C-alpha positions as a printed Julia matrix, in Angstrom:
115×3 Matrix{Float64}:
 -30.81  -47.18   10.22
 -29.76  -44.29   12.91
 -31.42  -41.59   11.4
 -34.49  -43.71   11.68
 -33.86  -44.56   14.86
 -33.04  -40.75   15.53
 -36.2   -39.57   13.56
 -38.57  -42.13   15.81
 -37.35  -40.75   18.82
 -37.72  -37.13   18.0
 -41.11  -37.9    16.81
 -42.04  -39.3    20.22
 -39.98  -36.91   22.51
 -42.27  -34.04   19.96
 -39.16  -32.09   18.56
 -38.58  -32.65   15.3
 -35.0   -30.61   13.99
 -35.94  -27.5    11.71
 -33.46  -27.29    8.62
 -30.71  -24.64   10.0
 -31.62  -21.27    7.22
 -29.18  -18.69    5.63
 -30.57  -16.47    8.23
 -29.05  -18.68   11.53
 -25.9   -19.07    9.53
 -22.71  -16.96    9.87
 -21.83  -15.03    6.7
 -18.8   -16.62    4.91
 -16.45  -14.54    3.54
 -16.38  -14.18   -0.45
 -13.12  -15.96   -1.53
 -14.1   -14.53   -5.26
 -13.44  -11.08   -3.75
 -10.19  -11.8    -1.63
  -7.15   -9.84   -3.27
  -4.28  -12.2    -4.23
  -0.69  -10.64   -3.67
   2.1   -11.24   -6.16
   1.0   -12.42   -9.33
  -1.86  -14.63  -10.61
  -2.96  -16.94  -13.73
  -5.85  -17.35  -15.3
  -4.82  -19.55  -17.48
  -2.11  -22.37  -18.61
   0.41  -20.23  -20.48
  -0.11  -17.38  -18.06
   0.94  -19.89  -15.08
   3.72  -21.07  -16.85
   5.05  -17.59  -17.11
   4.54  -16.86  -13.9
   6.21  -20.24  -12.31
   9.26  -19.65  -15.18
  12.48  -18.73  -13.6
  14.32  -17.85  -16.86
  14.35  -14.08  -18.1
  12.24  -13.33  -21.34
  14.4   -14.07  -24.47
  16.0   -11.06  -26.15
  14.58  -10.16  -29.6
  17.32  -11.99  -31.56
  16.22  -10.74  -35.0
  14.87   -7.2   -34.58
  16.39   -6.03  -38.27
  13.4    -7.92  -39.45
  10.55   -5.71  -37.79
  12.79   -2.62  -39.2
  10.73   -0.97  -41.79
   7.46   -1.36  -40.32
   8.04    0.17  -37.61
   9.75    3.25  -39.35
   6.73    3.21  -41.38
   4.54    3.74  -38.64
   7.27    6.18  -36.83
   7.07    8.3   -40.04
   3.2     8.5   -40.1
   2.97    9.99  -36.27
   6.09   11.94  -36.59
   6.28   13.72  -40.18
   3.48   15.84  -39.72
   4.88   17.37  -36.19
   8.21   17.79  -38.04
   6.62   19.36  -41.2
   4.81   21.61  -39.01
   8.15   22.28  -36.77
   9.99   23.15  -40.39
   7.31   24.36  -43.12
   9.73   25.78  -45.41
  12.25   22.6   -45.71
  11.87   20.26  -48.7
  10.4    16.67  -48.19
  13.77   15.03  -49.1
  15.74   17.29  -46.15
  12.06   16.75  -43.68
  13.26   13.15  -43.86
  16.45   13.18  -42.99
  15.56   14.86  -39.88
  12.96   12.22  -39.77
  15.79    9.67  -40.39
  18.06   10.86  -37.3
  15.17   11.08  -34.95
  14.76    7.48  -35.7
  17.9     6.39  -35.46
  17.74    7.74  -31.82
  13.73    6.86  -30.85
  13.22    3.98  -28.25
  10.73    2.65  -30.83
  13.8     1.43  -33.44
  13.86   -2.16  -32.88
  17.95   -1.92  -33.42
  17.81    0.57  -30.28
  15.37   -2.06  -27.93
  18.38   -4.67  -28.22
  20.87   -2.48  -26.6
  18.38   -0.62  -24.17
  17.72   -3.67  -22.12
């Protein structure tokens, strides 16, 4: 009822309120572009990880992943060892590769002690 009364009064005076356009409004900051300080999460799992206070669990059974890790290590490093030592036999190359593997950070057994 109040709105109707205001319309009648404005109509009688001759002034009608014009709607405010986007040109007249001041610009608002786009909150989608704000850089957040610290950690941010976009899913429930990420939010739980950000809010949790305990340290991530240490891998308790790295020996389960040794064979696959060694195979990938061998595929990557065997060509390098062959090019460095072209006159050696395959068994000798594998001995060198094994020594490198024991010192490598890719070895899951070394990862447990490094952290």
